[in-house]
XYZ file of C-alpha atoms in Angstrom:
712
model
C 0.044 0.068 -0.041
C 1.201 3.646 -0.810
C 1.590 5.657 2.247
C 0.032 9.025 1.914
C 2.697 11.861 1.667
C 5.577 9.465 1.526
C 8.600 11.130 -0.291
C 10.711 8.897 -2.319
C 14.221 9.058 -3.858
C 14.965 6.832 -6.772
C 18.383 5.578 -7.796
C 19.320 3.466 -10.983
C 22.600 1.999 -11.769
C 23.535 0.804 -15.186
C 25.847 -2.057 -14.983
C 27.379 -4.300 -17.378
C 25.105 -7.081 -16.818
C 22.073 -5.760 -14.773
C 20.357 -2.377 -14.410
C 19.048 -1.935 -10.886
C 16.666 0.449 -9.392
C 16.447 1.181 -5.676
C 13.729 3.152 -4.135
C 14.489 4.929 -0.679
C 12.315 6.757 1.863
C 13.500 10.627 1.645
C 13.440 10.820 5.428
C 14.461 7.610 7.121
C 16.657 6.509 4.106
C 15.359 3.111 4.557
C 14.805 0.966 1.255
C 11.225 0.631 0.113
C 11.966 -1.528 -2.658
C 14.419 -2.880 -5.552
C 14.149 -3.866 -8.937
C 16.448 -5.237 -11.733
C 16.523 -6.031 -15.519
C 19.140 -6.886 -17.915
C 20.905 -4.144 -19.091
C 19.601 -3.352 -22.595
C 22.765 -2.881 -24.548
C 21.361 -3.976 -28.036
C 17.994 -2.317 -27.681
C 17.199 0.440 -30.276
C 16.904 2.792 -27.343
C 20.207 1.434 -25.923
C 20.600 1.444 -22.066
C 17.799 3.846 -21.612
C 15.217 1.390 -22.216
C 16.618 -0.780 -19.026
C 16.731 2.346 -16.886
C 13.070 3.125 -17.834
C 11.935 -0.524 -17.242
C 13.696 -0.952 -13.840
C 12.330 2.539 -12.758
C 8.660 1.706 -13.843
C 8.862 -1.806 -12.359
C 10.148 -0.565 -9.048
C 7.310 2.237 -8.790
C 4.556 -0.534 -9.793
C 5.870 -3.086 -7.560
C 6.051 -0.927 -4.487
C 3.013 1.284 -4.877
C 5.022 4.492 -5.655
C 2.951 7.258 -7.383
C 4.545 9.683 -9.515
C 3.898 12.511 -7.339
C 5.744 10.786 -4.404
C 9.090 11.043 -6.336
C 11.149 13.957 -5.193
C 14.433 12.741 -6.624
C 15.443 10.344 -9.499
C 18.942 9.861 -10.776
C 20.739 7.173 -12.644
C 24.441 6.459 -13.495
C 25.429 5.319 -16.715
C 28.088 3.210 -18.611
C 27.231 4.660 -21.855
C 30.142 7.129 -22.029
C 32.572 4.541 -20.684
C 31.362 1.921 -23.366
C 31.454 4.236 -26.197
C 35.113 4.744 -25.688
C 35.674 1.110 -25.245
C 33.732 0.115 -28.270
C 34.938 3.096 -30.482
C 31.227 4.153 -30.955
C 32.123 7.792 -31.318
C 31.401 10.721 -33.935
C 33.993 12.276 -36.031
C 35.225 15.654 -34.462
C 36.145 18.842 -36.383
C 38.288 21.061 -34.322
C 38.272 24.884 -34.949
C 41.379 26.340 -33.352
C 42.072 30.137 -33.020
C 44.675 32.312 -31.472
C 46.553 35.654 -31.640
C 49.304 36.570 -34.006
C 53.075 36.422 -33.625
C 54.899 33.679 -31.734
C 51.716 33.075 -29.762
C 49.725 32.143 -32.905
C 52.615 30.273 -33.998
C 52.971 28.192 -31.087
C 49.226 27.868 -30.474
C 48.501 26.530 -34.090
C 50.468 23.460 -33.616
C 48.916 22.868 -30.033
C 45.377 23.205 -31.491
C 46.274 20.697 -34.360
C 45.012 17.326 -32.851
C 45.874 14.005 -34.418
C 43.363 11.225 -34.074
C 42.888 10.294 -30.584
C 43.542 6.549 -30.160
C 41.065 4.768 -27.706
C 42.719 1.336 -28.042
C 45.961 0.476 -29.736
C 45.244 -3.198 -29.798
C 41.927 -2.724 -31.838
C 42.876 0.482 -33.531
C 39.670 2.197 -32.333
C 40.011 5.870 -32.217
C 38.169 9.310 -32.199
C 39.017 10.561 -35.835
C 39.784 14.340 -36.005
C 39.907 17.132 -38.548
C 41.431 20.519 -38.053
C 40.834 24.060 -39.174
C 42.506 27.112 -37.937
C 41.432 30.992 -37.771
C 43.786 33.761 -36.660
C 42.128 35.782 -34.242
C 42.315 38.867 -36.297
C 40.532 37.138 -39.093
C 37.661 35.772 -37.158
C 34.310 36.649 -38.331
C 31.010 35.266 -39.620
C 32.553 34.372 -43.107
C 35.621 32.791 -41.931
C 33.717 30.778 -39.411
C 31.281 29.550 -41.891
C 34.124 28.532 -44.204
C 35.903 26.620 -41.695
C 32.645 24.770 -40.727
C 31.974 23.933 -44.377
C 35.477 22.597 -44.760
C 35.027 20.280 -41.624
C 31.811 19.132 -42.871
C 33.261 18.162 -46.174
C 35.683 15.917 -44.309
C 32.470 14.399 -42.488
C 32.803 15.981 -39.267
C 29.801 15.433 -37.237
C 30.479 17.624 -34.229
C 32.631 20.510 -33.757
C 35.053 21.870 -31.135
C 35.877 25.463 -30.634
C 38.967 26.034 -28.628
C 40.950 29.510 -28.443
C 44.376 30.178 -26.958
C 43.804 31.653 -23.554
C 40.038 31.013 -24.013
C 39.618 30.394 -20.217
C 40.108 34.178 -19.883
C 37.386 34.974 -22.167
C 34.902 32.974 -24.072
C 34.054 35.435 -26.552
C 35.817 33.899 -29.654
C 34.714 30.348 -28.716
C 31.076 31.628 -28.260
C 31.054 32.893 -31.868
C 31.853 29.545 -33.178
C 29.423 27.855 -30.881
C 26.429 30.145 -31.917
C 27.161 29.752 -35.623
C 27.474 26.010 -35.393
C 24.414 25.651 -33.210
C 22.343 27.611 -35.772
C 23.430 25.284 -38.492
C 22.094 22.351 -36.197
C 25.700 20.981 -35.298
C 26.732 19.645 -31.840
C 29.408 21.807 -30.640
C 31.401 21.729 -27.381
C 33.633 24.800 -26.281
C 37.032 23.965 -24.581
C 36.445 26.614 -21.970
C 33.147 24.981 -20.956
C 34.945 21.724 -20.197
C 37.677 23.304 -17.869
C 39.053 26.912 -17.055
C 42.652 25.514 -16.832
C 45.433 26.258 -19.235
C 47.123 23.495 -20.993
C 45.876 24.209 -24.561
C 46.484 20.794 -26.053
C 45.001 19.026 -23.031
C 42.132 21.502 -22.713
C 41.417 20.973 -26.738
C 41.765 17.064 -26.529
C 39.402 16.936 -23.597
C 36.743 18.849 -25.361
C 37.278 16.642 -28.449
C 36.741 13.712 -26.410
C 33.464 15.213 -25.087
C 32.206 16.133 -28.443
C 32.740 12.731 -29.824
C 29.928 11.192 -27.733
C 27.453 14.087 -27.775
C 25.260 12.707 -30.537
C 24.900 9.408 -28.814
C 24.552 10.647 -25.359
C 22.288 13.264 -26.287
C 19.726 10.894 -27.854
C 19.815 8.594 -25.032
C 19.369 11.688 -22.572
C 16.396 12.583 -24.628
C 14.709 9.137 -24.774
C 15.275 8.553 -20.797
C 13.888 12.083 -19.776
C 10.973 11.679 -22.135
C 10.105 8.076 -20.688
C 10.400 9.440 -17.131
C 8.132 12.466 -17.985
C 5.726 9.940 -19.533
C 5.684 8.196 -16.257
C 4.206 11.254 -14.601
C 7.394 12.239 -12.623
C 7.914 15.961 -12.741
C 11.060 16.500 -10.911
C 14.147 16.918 -13.101
C 16.083 13.747 -14.122
C 19.683 13.835 -12.564
C 22.585 12.080 -14.131
C 25.549 10.642 -11.924
C 28.897 12.270 -12.754
C 32.235 10.352 -12.387
C 33.275 12.470 -9.323
C 30.482 11.477 -7.190
C 27.835 13.995 -7.766
C 24.848 14.470 -9.859
C 23.685 17.041 -12.535
C 20.723 17.826 -14.243
C 20.162 16.220 -17.784
C 20.244 19.379 -19.465
C 23.862 19.816 -18.191
C 24.777 16.287 -19.233
C 23.803 17.344 -22.819
C 26.655 19.768 -22.836
C 29.175 17.864 -20.982
C 28.563 14.078 -21.252
C 32.304 13.205 -20.578
C 31.565 13.849 -16.890
C 29.509 10.906 -16.663
C 32.485 8.618 -17.489
C 33.237 6.188 -14.681
C 30.043 7.020 -12.901
C 29.424 3.468 -12.032
C 32.310 3.115 -9.648
C 31.480 6.664 -8.536
C 28.018 5.517 -7.559
C 29.476 2.717 -5.474
C 31.779 4.979 -3.476
C 29.031 7.444 -2.580
C 26.867 4.585 -1.497
C 29.450 3.463 0.746
C 30.036 7.175 2.004
C 26.509 8.130 2.685
C 24.713 4.958 3.353
C 27.209 2.935 5.371
C 28.682 5.878 7.140
C 32.152 4.732 5.883
C 34.110 7.961 7.013
C 37.645 6.394 6.334
C 38.002 3.322 4.314
C 39.333 1.465 1.476
C 36.446 0.757 -0.595
C 35.767 -2.505 -2.725
C 33.127 -3.152 -5.349
C 33.630 -6.908 -6.402
C 31.707 -7.683 -9.366
C 31.997 -10.828 -11.603
C 34.860 -9.520 -13.813
C 36.445 -6.479 -12.139
C 36.944 -5.190 -8.728
C 37.100 -1.367 -8.281
C 38.961 -0.117 -5.339
C 38.920 3.540 -4.121
C 39.777 5.474 -1.020
C 37.403 7.495 1.421
C 39.327 9.729 3.928
C 37.748 12.149 6.393
C 34.383 11.569 4.701
C 35.539 12.439 1.265
C 36.429 10.096 -1.638
C 39.693 10.648 -3.389
C 39.580 12.409 -6.753
C 42.020 12.740 -9.634
C 42.065 13.556 -13.180
C 40.402 10.846 -15.376
C 42.564 8.967 -18.175
C 40.414 7.887 -21.221
C 42.176 5.583 -23.640
C 45.564 6.154 -21.892
C 45.232 10.071 -22.561
C 45.093 12.604 -19.533
C 42.136 14.813 -19.422
C 40.960 17.783 -17.306
C 38.065 15.723 -16.002
C 37.795 15.083 -12.383
C 36.602 11.709 -11.335
C 36.704 9.446 -8.266
C 40.267 7.858 -8.022
C 39.056 4.385 -8.607
C 41.535 1.383 -9.477
C 39.988 -1.153 -11.690
C 41.689 -4.613 -11.269
C 40.852 -7.622 -13.570
C 40.272 -9.991 -10.590
C 37.010 -10.274 -9.106
C 34.249 -12.930 -8.075
C 34.099 -14.701 -11.266
C 37.683 -14.506 -12.492
C 38.821 -17.777 -13.951
C 42.163 -19.623 -13.011
C 45.160 -20.045 -15.428
C 47.640 -23.024 -14.703
C 50.626 -24.749 -15.900
C 51.889 -28.238 -15.222
C 53.185 -26.948 -12.086
C 51.534 -24.068 -10.382
C 48.668 -21.661 -10.679
C 49.955 -19.018 -13.148
C 47.470 -16.405 -12.556
C 43.913 -15.483 -11.880
C 41.794 -13.509 -14.290
C 41.232 -11.115 -16.041
C 38.877 -13.210 -17.888
C 35.659 -14.364 -16.079
C 33.467 -17.319 -16.235
C 30.623 -15.706 -18.107
C 33.106 -14.600 -20.869
C 33.837 -18.464 -21.335
C 30.173 -19.365 -20.995
C 30.524 -21.366 -17.973
C 28.712 -21.717 -14.673
C 30.618 -21.423 -11.412
C 31.269 -24.774 -9.854
C 29.998 -23.720 -6.363
C 26.650 -22.844 -8.216
C 26.354 -26.245 -9.892
C 24.500 -29.276 -8.252
C 27.307 -31.605 -6.651
C 25.449 -34.572 -8.206
C 26.325 -33.281 -11.749
C 29.816 -32.951 -11.138
C 30.868 -36.576 -12.480
C 33.950 -37.663 -13.990
C 35.516 -33.948 -14.126
C 38.013 -33.534 -16.753
C 40.423 -30.465 -17.314
C 40.418 -28.547 -20.457
C 42.570 -25.625 -20.977
C 41.122 -22.814 -23.168
C 41.414 -19.309 -24.699
C 38.202 -17.442 -23.667
C 38.765 -14.874 -26.278
C 40.714 -14.591 -29.411
C 44.208 -13.635 -28.401
C 43.850 -14.816 -24.893
C 46.452 -17.342 -23.385
C 45.253 -20.800 -23.926
C 45.787 -21.691 -20.165
C 42.511 -20.858 -18.534
C 40.743 -23.737 -16.614
C 37.567 -25.183 -17.806
C 36.013 -28.307 -16.087
C 34.308 -30.636 -18.669
C 31.486 -32.946 -16.804
C 30.432 -36.435 -17.914
C 27.015 -34.989 -19.057
C 29.080 -32.656 -21.331
C 28.365 -29.629 -19.336
C 31.291 -27.189 -19.110
C 31.925 -25.222 -15.688
C 34.786 -23.619 -14.002
C 36.106 -22.708 -10.786
C 36.752 -19.018 -9.801
C 37.684 -16.972 -6.632
C 34.188 -17.398 -5.443
C 34.791 -21.155 -5.354
C 37.867 -20.941 -3.609
C 36.615 -18.638 -0.984
C 33.833 -20.976 -0.300
C 36.290 -24.062 -0.172
C 38.022 -21.969 2.475
C 34.865 -21.378 4.459
C 35.154 -17.641 4.055
C 31.766 -16.930 2.626
C 28.963 -16.657 5.332
C 25.372 -18.049 4.163
C 24.125 -14.466 4.286
C 26.461 -13.244 1.530
C 25.600 -13.182 -2.104
C 28.403 -15.279 -2.968
C 27.925 -17.967 -0.798
C 27.694 -21.309 -2.964
C 28.227 -25.225 -2.578
C 31.468 -25.862 -1.229
C 31.233 -29.579 -2.004
C 30.649 -28.701 -5.666
C 33.495 -26.291 -5.687
C 35.975 -29.057 -4.105
C 34.813 -31.735 -6.668
C 35.446 -29.399 -9.817
C 38.907 -28.303 -8.518
C 40.081 -31.878 -7.423
C 41.575 -32.750 -10.826
C 43.532 -29.497 -11.046
C 44.839 -30.163 -7.255
C 45.828 -33.537 -8.262
C 47.659 -32.190 -11.462
C 49.700 -29.824 -9.274
C 50.239 -32.485 -6.538
C 48.604 -30.536 -3.792
C 45.166 -30.524 -1.761
C 42.156 -28.700 -2.815
C 42.577 -26.237 0.025
C 46.156 -25.373 -0.899
C 44.855 -24.730 -4.408
C 42.314 -22.320 -3.116
C 45.054 -20.690 -1.151
C 47.067 -20.257 -4.181
C 44.084 -18.719 -6.139
C 43.528 -16.354 -3.524
C 47.179 -15.359 -2.955
C 47.349 -14.242 -6.765
C 44.529 -11.998 -6.053
C 45.959 -10.682 -2.747
C 49.148 -9.622 -4.506
C 47.101 -7.598 -7.009
C 45.042 -6.095 -4.142
C 47.314 -5.506 -1.638
C 49.768 -3.519 -4.188
C 46.707 -1.428 -5.151
C 45.811 -0.762 -1.486
C 49.533 0.159 -0.529
C 49.739 2.565 -3.523
C 46.504 4.096 -2.403
C 47.539 4.401 1.293
C 50.726 6.026 0.337
C 49.176 8.512 -2.139
C 46.358 9.324 0.517
C 48.599 9.228 3.641
C 46.177 6.581 5.312
C 46.984 5.544 8.788
C 47.260 1.506 8.471
C 45.762 1.105 12.067
C 42.678 3.317 11.012
C 42.114 1.636 7.579
C 38.981 -0.606 6.989
C 38.104 -2.420 4.142
C 34.277 -1.870 3.023
C 33.401 -4.697 0.597
C 30.354 -4.183 -1.851
C 29.296 -5.835 -4.994
C 27.880 -9.416 -5.397
C 31.338 -10.943 -5.204
C 32.589 -9.079 -2.125
C 32.898 -12.096 0.050
C 34.932 -13.969 -2.268
C 37.887 -11.371 -1.894
C 37.367 -9.035 0.998
C 37.745 -11.572 3.928
C 40.796 -13.037 2.713
C 42.540 -9.999 1.878
C 41.704 -8.246 5.029
C 42.913 -11.265 7.182
C 46.211 -11.067 5.343
C 46.709 -7.301 5.714
C 45.398 -7.445 9.396
C 42.647 -4.993 8.528
C 38.901 -4.807 9.772
C 36.402 -5.324 7.180
C 32.664 -5.112 6.617
C 30.252 -6.477 3.943
C 27.072 -4.573 4.772
C 23.486 -5.449 4.086
C 22.287 -4.565 0.498
C 25.768 -4.647 -0.519
C 24.842 -5.960 -3.983
C 22.741 -2.773 -4.675
C 25.084 -0.071 -2.991
C 25.601 1.318 -6.516
C 21.873 2.307 -7.008
C 21.804 3.550 -3.412
C 24.825 5.877 -3.984
C 22.797 7.254 -6.908
C 19.688 7.752 -4.877
C 21.720 9.449 -2.133
C 24.213 11.644 -4.436
C 24.389 15.366 -4.060
C 24.647 17.880 -6.839
C 28.205 18.753 -7.562
C 30.198 21.030 -9.744
C 34.018 21.948 -9.613
C 35.735 25.216 -11.025
C 39.474 25.085 -11.475
C 41.580 28.128 -12.313
C 45.377 29.015 -12.272
C 45.585 31.919 -9.909
C 49.276 32.515 -8.580
C 49.112 34.246 -5.141
C 45.196 34.495 -5.128
C 43.564 37.402 -3.255
C 40.440 37.291 -1.207
C 38.680 38.875 -4.137
C 40.071 36.028 -6.536
C 38.686 33.346 -3.769
C 35.426 35.172 -3.437
C 34.857 35.401 -7.303
C 35.697 31.505 -7.635
C 33.457 30.559 -5.060
C 30.597 32.429 -6.583
C 31.218 30.763 -9.931
C 31.357 27.537 -8.403
C 27.996 27.873 -6.537
C 26.316 29.426 -9.748
C 27.469 26.316 -11.508
C 26.222 23.959 -8.770
C 22.899 25.716 -9.111
C 22.832 25.347 -12.753
C 23.328 21.714 -12.371
C 20.210 21.500 -10.295
C 21.136 22.396 -6.454
C 18.782 24.661 -4.582
C 20.496 27.652 -3.683
C 20.422 27.463 0.022
C 21.870 24.209 0.219
C 25.255 24.925 -1.489
C 28.449 24.373 0.331
C 31.890 25.339 -1.135
C 35.281 23.879 -0.341
C 38.186 25.744 -1.782
C 41.804 24.114 -2.289
C 45.054 25.909 -3.251
C 47.866 24.070 -4.831
C 50.887 26.403 -4.634
C 53.236 24.327 -6.893
C 50.943 24.561 -9.739
C 49.060 27.742 -8.840
C 45.884 25.961 -9.298
C 42.729 26.874 -7.213
C 39.755 24.525 -7.143
C 36.299 25.207 -5.927
C 34.124 22.259 -5.239
C 30.491 23.081 -4.708
C 27.887 20.600 -3.393
C 24.195 20.914 -2.870
C 20.888 19.290 -2.580
C 18.063 19.365 -4.908
C 15.903 20.354 -1.864
C 15.914 23.297 0.270
C 15.143 21.181 3.114
C 17.394 18.283 3.702
C 16.706 15.497 5.977
C 18.675 13.881 8.820
C 18.976 10.118 8.226
C 20.263 9.286 11.519
C 19.269 10.097 15.118
C 21.947 12.007 17.122
C 24.552 9.683 18.971
C 25.237 10.279 22.469
C 28.745 11.314 23.794
C 29.167 7.779 25.024
C 28.182 6.390 21.428
C 30.687 8.805 19.935
C 33.408 7.754 22.317
C 32.842 4.024 21.482
C 33.055 4.840 17.743
C 36.220 6.767 18.179
C 37.829 4.188 20.290
C 36.984 1.734 17.748
C 38.593 3.820 14.928
C 41.804 4.500 17.061
C 42.369 0.720 17.177
C 44.433 -1.648 19.325
C 47.021 0.029 21.402
C 45.498 3.376 21.914
C 45.286 4.735 25.655
C 44.036 7.763 27.356
C 41.124 8.309 25.184
C 39.054 11.319 26.146
C 36.807 13.612 24.860
C 38.678 17.102 24.741
C 35.413 19.099 23.911
C 32.270 19.377 21.928
C 30.167 21.874 20.107
C 26.509 21.613 19.057
C 27.545 19.535 15.881
C 30.754 17.696 17.108
C 32.751 15.689 19.548
C 36.562 15.869 19.519
C 38.635 12.917 20.897
C 42.186 12.439 21.678
C 44.206 9.352 22.714
C 47.868 8.407 23.147
C 49.415 5.721 20.777
C 52.875 4.827 19.566
C 54.248 8.137 21.204
C 51.786 10.199 19.061
C 48.527 11.961 19.807
C 45.804 10.675 17.426
C 42.818 12.612 17.092
C 39.220 11.816 15.778
C 36.248 14.367 15.158
C 32.805 12.582 15.379
C 29.784 14.300 14.090
C 26.366 14.245 16.323
C 25.338 11.642 13.567
C 28.240 9.161 14.191
C 30.289 9.987 11.046
C 34.067 10.125 11.848
C 34.803 13.350 9.961
C 38.442 13.718 10.631
C 41.036 11.242 11.376
C 44.506 12.173 12.342
C 47.647 10.275 13.594
C 49.296 12.943 15.441
C 47.239 16.272 15.960
C 46.311 19.027 18.654
C 42.948 20.530 18.911
C 41.457 23.584 20.857
C 38.168 24.953 21.113
C 38.001 28.766 20.889
C 35.746 31.701 20.150
C 35.234 32.126 16.364
C 36.765 35.894 16.814
C 40.062 34.536 18.288
C 40.725 31.722 15.846
C 43.525 33.526 14.336
C 45.606 33.124 17.548
C 45.393 29.251 17.650
C 46.241 28.943 14.077
C 49.366 31.172 14.498
C 50.532 29.149 17.530
C 50.067 25.764 15.757
C 51.903 26.981 12.663
C 55.152 27.095 14.751
C 54.574 24.602 17.346
C 53.766 21.720 14.962
C 56.285 22.598 12.356
C 58.971 19.937 11.404
C 62.323 21.234 10.573
C 64.315 19.368 7.919
C 67.523 19.694 6.567
C 66.393 21.764 3.410
C 62.741 22.607 4.328
C 60.226 23.324 6.930
C 57.030 21.091 7.025
C 53.986 22.728 8.215
C 50.569 21.369 9.623
C 47.291 20.955 7.867
C 44.273 22.638 9.597
C 40.473 21.690 10.272
C 37.978 24.033 11.314
C 34.783 22.911 12.887
C 32.577 25.578 12.150
C 28.761 25.341 12.909
C 27.662 22.031 10.918
C 30.810 22.103 8.762
C 34.331 20.639 8.835
C 36.681 22.687 6.618
C 40.046 21.684 5.717
C 43.140 23.692 4.543
C 46.304 22.306 3.438
C 47.991 25.444 1.806
C 51.815 25.749 2.490
C 51.665 29.510 3.132
C 50.183 30.688 6.465
C 48.470 33.647 4.823
C 46.844 31.469 2.190
C 45.433 29.381 4.825
C 43.848 32.382 6.885
C 42.521 33.861 3.755
C 40.583 30.521 3.187
C 39.512 30.395 6.884
C 38.260 33.895 6.789
C 35.865 33.145 3.998
C 34.533 30.214 6.233
C 34.365 32.006 9.468
C 33.557 35.546 8.581
C 29.760 35.131 8.609
C 29.779 33.244 11.834
C 28.744 34.842 15.288
C 32.054 36.056 16.768
C 31.211 34.279 20.184
C 30.475 31.101 18.622
C 32.734 28.114 19.851
C 34.674 26.561 16.995
C 37.402 23.769 17.011
C 40.814 24.353 15.577
C 42.784 21.285 14.845
C 46.420 21.236 13.516
C 47.365 18.066 11.865
C 50.986 16.894 11.453
C 50.091 13.078 10.752
C 51.458 13.392 7.284
C 54.887 14.586 8.355
C 56.214 11.540 10.065
């Protein structure tokens, strides 16, 4: 029965095999219902058909009326698949620059070659180029350039001007003319405000290459959702973990690349309260591994087809070992596991096969796809059926998969299928299972260690969060080997859809501004806020985080907001004792003298002693660990006096090396926000802090934290 007045959030994740929809209560964030359909890759409407089918099924099966829906969004694999499959349009680039040496150099940088997407298959984005000197830029020269590119079969255009990030006027002239002629077009300065002419133009060309296909899909999906009676705007998942309105996706579809892994990370972050964790999504073929630190996922520039871009996406590493990965053997040992999976070879998993079927199993070594090594193991049964054993089978043999997990199967079946290979190698089935999982562990541990080093993660505080249907096949084994805590939560198999349904609107503005002033920062904040609102956020919900990279001169403003003016609290407030228990568990074994050194209306701050250091945790009143430091100092102070604490920590926590002085990072707990600052210049830190504190009551209590955990 439909509950009167219930508000529903709906998230749809488009996976390689299944498209899954989840409906959640907007106030409690409890799951109302789920639905999945096979992803409709081959339909005339493409993946849009599956999105609409799962959406409508979920509404019908759970009595959800169109007017109940307050938020609907979906992730998409379409951009990523287009690059993998080479399903792209030919791009015509119109480059522009001033005269003299600037024009000479820019003309070379603007002349793109075909962008190779896969050297093995030869798939590429074909490029044609035209160049117009700035002094000759007019309606006639633009029309001539467009006609020349159309004669070379260009289907979409890119307008790119040297120093176009400083003024869009020239690129806008190309855009307006091409649009009037009915040609899709991308402006380089619309994609990024960073310098780097070749990289910016290449990123715009990659974006343009998928415009026709993505716009067609967007139109089909939006029309179908509207026809279902839903009136709220359709949102699309971005690769950096946010969402944007579908109208924005029509301009910048490249932002949706890698939105599948992003959905999973955001589900872990927002639904599972994973404030600090290494995140695993284990599917059948690949495992996505990413980082959540202090409540924020790791973000980096995406590479597409091996090419650097200016597109922000979650820093997710994709490994070719997962729940369904097949085993490769020689006469003496296990050679490798993956990257091919059971479904590629057309085989069922042994542990999901009736043990009575496994009679007289024989080894057959195969090449699952043309060009693959011919040492992948398939087991041929007496009845002619072909099965195989995988990581999931090995984990079941070793008793690592609890019955409650999606990956739980019949261990007897797995043993019977693995016995011939164990006999061939002269080992037991259990030893074979260990060898299989050890191969995966080598890859997984190397990935985790690289992420831990990049993001300065404290091993004692690291946790593994396993999601995806195959999580139990890898996570328990790897966690035990690395001596880390782990969890595989309820609804792990639909965490991506949950992440989509809970995602916030997000936009990022980046500029190169050496020695930025307060006016520069204020202007960038306003630009980021406006972009976030344009992407669908309610103005009163937008928060902005600013980062300064002194080495490159890059200033980044990250704006996030909700589609609703009134945001709901999904969890009841935790008591100080409950917060203490969360912090104590996060400090880990060996921590002593744990105490709450203070609290505000929104946060508790806990310190401890461990290994000669002073670790610190900031826990918000909803039970999220918002800051995690291995060695830090905190003080509660009036907002009007925070400068004094900042100055004192700048010197007190400094580390003097032979050739440099290492300074602390800072956190401020201001109202309901945790703001972090890592500029190497004290005045720049204060500049950013002033932007966050200036509108607060001078007598309000805030926390200042100086963190030197990265300095040891």
